PDB file of C-alpha atoms in Angstrom:
ATOM      1  CA  UNK A   1    -178.167  99.498  25.724  1.00  0.00           C
ATOM      2  CA  UNK A   2    -180.025  96.548  26.553  1.00  0.00           C
ATOM      3  CA  UNK A   3    -179.437  93.134  28.456  1.00  0.00           C
ATOM      4  CA  UNK A   4    -182.172  90.108  27.404  1.00  0.00           C
ATOM      5  CA  UNK A   5    -182.716  88.079  30.105  1.00  0.00           C
ATOM      6  CA  UNK A   6    -184.485  84.520  29.125  1.00  0.00           C
ATOM      7  CA  UNK A   7    -186.606  83.737  31.983  1.00  0.00           C
ATOM      8  CA  UNK A   8    -188.675  80.945  33.393  1.00  0.00           C
ATOM      9  CA  UNK A   9    -189.914  80.815  36.738  1.00  0.00           C
ATOM     10  CA  UNK A  10    -187.842  78.253  38.229  1.00  0.00           C
ATOM     11  CA  UNK A  11    -184.328  78.492  40.048  1.00  0.00           C
ATOM     12  CA  UNK A  12    -182.074  78.672  36.860  1.00  0.00           C
ATOM     13  CA  UNK A  13    -184.479  81.560  35.727  1.00  0.00           C
ATOM     14  CA  UNK A  14    -184.001  83.288  39.484  1.00  0.00           C
ATOM     15  CA  UNK A  15    -180.453  83.221  38.624  1.00  0.00           C
ATOM     16  CA  UNK A  16    -180.229  84.496  35.195  1.00  0.00           C
ATOM     17  CA  UNK A  17    -182.438  87.519  36.370  1.00  0.00           C
ATOM     18  CA  UNK A  18    -180.105  88.219  39.588  1.00  0.00           C
ATOM     19  CA  UNK A  19    -177.450  88.018  36.909  1.00  0.00           C
ATOM     20  CA  UNK A  20    -179.302  90.291  34.094  1.00  0.00           C
ATOM     21  CA  UNK A  21    -179.539  93.051  36.986  1.00  0.00           C
ATOM     22  CA  UNK A  22    -175.992  93.003  38.192  1.00  0.00           C
ATOM     23  CA  UNK A  23    -174.760  93.331  34.556  1.00  0.00           C
ATOM     24  CA  UNK A  24    -176.999  96.113  33.917  1.00  0.00           C
ATOM     25  CA  UNK A  25    -176.257  98.123  36.946  1.00  0.00           C
ATOM     26  CA  UNK A  26    -172.123  97.475  36.679  1.00  0.00           C
ATOM     27  CA  UNK A  27    -172.669  99.095  32.954  1.00  0.00           C
ATOM     28  CA  UNK A  28    -175.864 101.278  33.227  1.00  0.00           C
ATOM     29  CA  UNK A  29    -178.225  99.316  30.273  1.00  0.00           C
ATOM     30  CA  UNK A  30    -182.027  98.524  30.265  1.00  0.00           C
ATOM     31  CA  UNK A  31    -183.082  95.147  31.066  1.00  0.00           C
ATOM     32  CA  UNK A  32    -185.482  92.780  29.106  1.00  0.00           C
ATOM     33  CA  UNK A  33    -186.827  89.866  30.655  1.00  0.00           C
ATOM     34  CA  UNK A  34    -188.122  87.459  28.179  1.00  0.00           C
ATOM     35  CA  UNK A  35    -190.625  84.824  29.006  1.00  0.00           C
ATOM     36  CA  UNK A  36    -190.138  82.611  27.347  1.00  0.00           C
ATOM     37  CA  UNK A  37    -191.241  78.967  27.052  1.00  0.00           C
ATOM     38  CA  UNK A  38    -193.180  76.319  25.010  1.00  0.00           C
ATOM     39  CA  UNK A  39    -196.688  75.430  24.740  1.00  0.00           C
ATOM     40  CA  UNK A  40    -196.786  71.939  26.466  1.00  0.00           C
ATOM     41  CA  UNK A  41    -197.624  70.944  29.090  1.00  0.00           C
ATOM     42  CA  UNK A  42    -194.076  70.408  31.034  1.00  0.00           C
ATOM     43  CA  UNK A  43    -193.464  74.408  30.028  1.00  0.00           C
ATOM     44  CA  UNK A  44    -197.034  75.581  30.754  1.00  0.00           C
ATOM     45  CA  UNK A  45    -196.299  75.982  34.249  1.00  0.00           C
ATOM     46  CA  UNK A  46    -193.223  78.090  33.730  1.00  0.00           C
ATOM     47  CA  UNK A  47    -195.471  80.233  31.589  1.00  0.00           C
ATOM     48  CA  UNK A  48    -195.846  83.785  33.950  1.00  0.00           C
ATOM     49  CA  UNK A  49    -199.364  84.502  35.094  1.00  0.00           C
ATOM     50  CA  UNK A  50    -200.146  88.736  34.518  1.00  0.00           C
ATOM     51  CA  UNK A  51    -199.660  88.066  38.561  1.00  0.00           C
ATOM     52  CA  UNK A  52    -196.445  86.630  38.309  1.00  0.00           C
ATOM     53  CA  UNK A  53    -195.294  88.875  35.445  1.00  0.00           C
ATOM     54  CA  UNK A  54    -196.316  92.439  37.792  1.00  0.00           C
ATOM     55  CA  UNK A  55    -194.256  90.128  40.428  1.00  0.00           C
ATOM     56  CA  UNK A  56    -190.713  90.184  38.488  1.00  0.00           C
ATOM     57  CA  UNK A  57    -191.388  94.022  37.177  1.00  0.00           C
ATOM     58  CA  UNK A  58    -191.767  94.896  40.713  1.00  0.00           C
ATOM     59  CA  UNK A  59    -188.686  93.213  41.199  1.00  0.00           C
ATOM     60  CA  UNK A  60    -186.901  95.079  38.564  1.00  0.00           C
ATOM     61  CA  UNK A  61    -188.192  98.353  39.886  1.00  0.00           C
ATOM     62  CA  UNK A  62    -186.889  97.441  43.303  1.00  0.00           C
ATOM     63  CA  UNK A  63    -183.859  96.805  41.748  1.00  0.00           C
ATOM     64  CA  UNK A  64    -183.157 100.031  40.255  1.00  0.00           C
ATOM     65  CA  UNK A  65    -182.921  99.147  36.853  1.00  0.00           C
ATOM     66  CA  UNK A  66    -184.955 100.037  34.146  1.00  0.00           C
ATOM     67  CA  UNK A  67    -186.567  97.345  32.120  1.00  0.00           C
ATOM     68  CA  UNK A  68    -189.653  95.381  31.249  1.00  0.00           C
ATOM     69  CA  UNK A  69    -191.100  91.703  30.850  1.00  0.00           C
ATOM     70  CA  UNK A  70    -191.939  90.425  27.470  1.00  0.00           C
ATOM     71  CA  UNK A  71    -194.165  87.331  26.924  1.00  0.00           C
ATOM     72  CA  UNK A  72    -194.174  85.900  23.564  1.00  0.00           C
ATOM     73  CA  UNK A  73    -196.859  83.509  22.548  1.00  0.00           C
ATOM     74  CA  UNK A  74    -196.023  80.456  23.724  1.00  0.00           C
ATOM     75  CA  UNK A  75    -196.545  78.956  20.349  1.00  0.00           C
ATOM     76  CA  UNK A  76    -192.933  80.453  19.324  1.00  0.00           C
ATOM     77  CA  UNK A  77    -189.604  78.442  20.072  1.00  0.00           C
ATOM     78  CA  UNK A  78    -188.068  79.344  23.267  1.00  0.00           C
ATOM     79  CA  UNK A  79    -185.157  80.389  21.829  1.00  0.00           C
ATOM     80  CA  UNK A  80    -186.735  82.165  19.095  1.00  0.00           C
ATOM     81  CA  UNK A  81    -188.544  84.244  21.649  1.00  0.00           C
ATOM     82  CA  UNK A  82    -185.461  85.424  23.436  1.00  0.00           C
ATOM     83  CA  UNK A  83    -183.537  85.451  19.598  1.00  0.00           C
ATOM     84  CA  UNK A  84    -185.954  87.496  18.195  1.00  0.00           C
ATOM     85  CA  UNK A  85    -185.939  89.826  21.210  1.00  0.00           C
ATOM     86  CA  UNK A  86    -182.281  90.077  21.163  1.00  0.00           C
ATOM     87  CA  UNK A  87    -182.469  91.590  17.594  1.00  0.00           C
ATOM     88  CA  UNK A  88    -185.541  94.121  18.005  1.00  0.00           C
ATOM     89  CA  UNK A  89    -183.547  95.903  21.125  1.00  0.00           C
ATOM     90  CA  UNK A  90    -179.533  95.487  19.717  1.00  0.00           C
ATOM     91  CA  UNK A  91    -179.094  93.191  23.010  1.00  0.00           C
ATOM     92  CA  UNK A  92    -175.389  93.745  23.823  1.00  0.00           C
ATOM     93  CA  UNK A  93    -175.611  90.647  25.956  1.00  0.00           C
ATOM     94  CA  UNK A  94    -178.013  87.304  26.681  1.00  0.00           C
ATOM     95  CA  UNK A  95    -178.412  86.009  30.066  1.00  0.00           C
ATOM     96  CA  UNK A  96    -180.145  82.425  30.557  1.00  0.00           C
ATOM     97  CA  UNK A  97    -180.106  80.008  33.416  1.00  0.00           C
ATOM     98  CA  UNK A  98    -179.031  76.896  33.381  1.00  0.00           C
ATOM     99  CA  UNK A  99    -179.558  73.597  35.891  1.00  0.00           C
ATOM    100  CA  UNK A 100    -178.161  70.487  37.236  1.00  0.00           C
ATOM    101  CA  UNK A 101    -178.011  67.888  34.038  1.00  0.00           C
ATOM    102  CA  UNK A 102    -177.649  64.328  33.655  1.00  0.00           C
ATOM    103  CA  UNK A 103    -174.605  62.968  31.650  1.00  0.00           C
ATOM    104  CA  UNK A 104    -176.615  63.000  28.112  1.00  0.00           C
ATOM    105  CA  UNK A 105    -178.298  66.278  29.474  1.00  0.00           C
ATOM    106  CA  UNK A 106    -174.626  67.616  29.748  1.00  0.00           C
ATOM    107  CA  UNK A 107    -173.846  66.745  26.102  1.00  0.00           C
ATOM    108  CA  UNK A 108    -176.774  68.288  24.908  1.00  0.00           C
ATOM    109  CA  UNK A 109    -176.652  71.168  27.111  1.00  0.00           C
ATOM    110  CA  UNK A 110    -180.313  72.014  26.647  1.00  0.00           C
ATOM    111  CA  UNK A 111    -181.818  72.772  23.492  1.00  0.00           C
ATOM    112  CA  UNK A 112    -182.822  76.112  23.823  1.00  0.00           C
ATOM    113  CA  UNK A 113    -179.733  77.177  25.223  1.00  0.00           C
ATOM    114  CA  UNK A 114    -177.814  75.688  22.639  1.00  0.00           C
ATOM    115  CA  UNK A 115    -179.216  77.276  19.758  1.00  0.00           C
ATOM    116  CA  UNK A 116    -179.195  81.067  21.421  1.00  0.00           C
ATOM    117  CA  UNK A 117    -175.852  80.347  22.053  1.00  0.00           C
ATOM    118  CA  UNK A 118    -175.174  79.155  18.548  1.00  0.00           C
ATOM    119  CA  UNK A 119    -177.235  81.954  16.635  1.00  0.00           C
ATOM    120  CA  UNK A 120    -176.941  84.916  18.936  1.00  0.00           C
ATOM    121  CA  UNK A 121    -174.933  87.901  17.473  1.00  0.00           C
ATOM    122  CA  UNK A 122    -173.932  89.169  21.001  1.00  0.00           C
ATOM    123  CA  UNK A 123    -172.293  87.806  23.744  1.00  0.00           C
ATOM    124  CA  UNK A 124    -174.332  85.029  26.097  1.00  0.00           C
ATOM    125  CA  UNK A 125    -173.892  84.543  29.997  1.00  0.00           C
ATOM    126  CA  UNK A 126    -175.249  80.839  30.912  1.00  0.00           C
ATOM    127  CA  UNK A 127    -175.381  81.011  34.993  1.00  0.00           C
ATOM    128  CA  UNK A 128    -176.460  78.156  37.258  1.00  0.00           C
ATOM    129  CA  UNK A 129    -178.859  78.648  40.112  1.00  0.00           C
ATOM    130  CA  UNK A 130    -176.800  78.014  43.309  1.00  0.00           C
ATOM    131  CA  UNK A 131    -180.136  76.105  45.063  1.00  0.00           C
TER     132      UNK A 131
END
């Protein structure tokens, strides 16, 4: 079985990756890291370049967890990227990182996270960055 990690290159993404690795080790599962970002000025900063993809793959290798990094076309909605990957691999769990939000942001939770929680056919675990 497989765990999906929705990953962007920020503290919340790093927290999700670390938690995904921890869960995969505990249950002997494979990890699929989905670099899900939308094509926009803000999200382009989160899109992984070739060097960053190798860095995440090296991090997975050092952790001892079998895994891979998927990058989808940034024209797709991030939630759709995560949900599609979960369906493709028959994910047992989806791990997402979240960050501190304003009162309005707390109400909305975040459109990507909210959509994944509502539409996923497997459990979704949201983790906060400690930084």
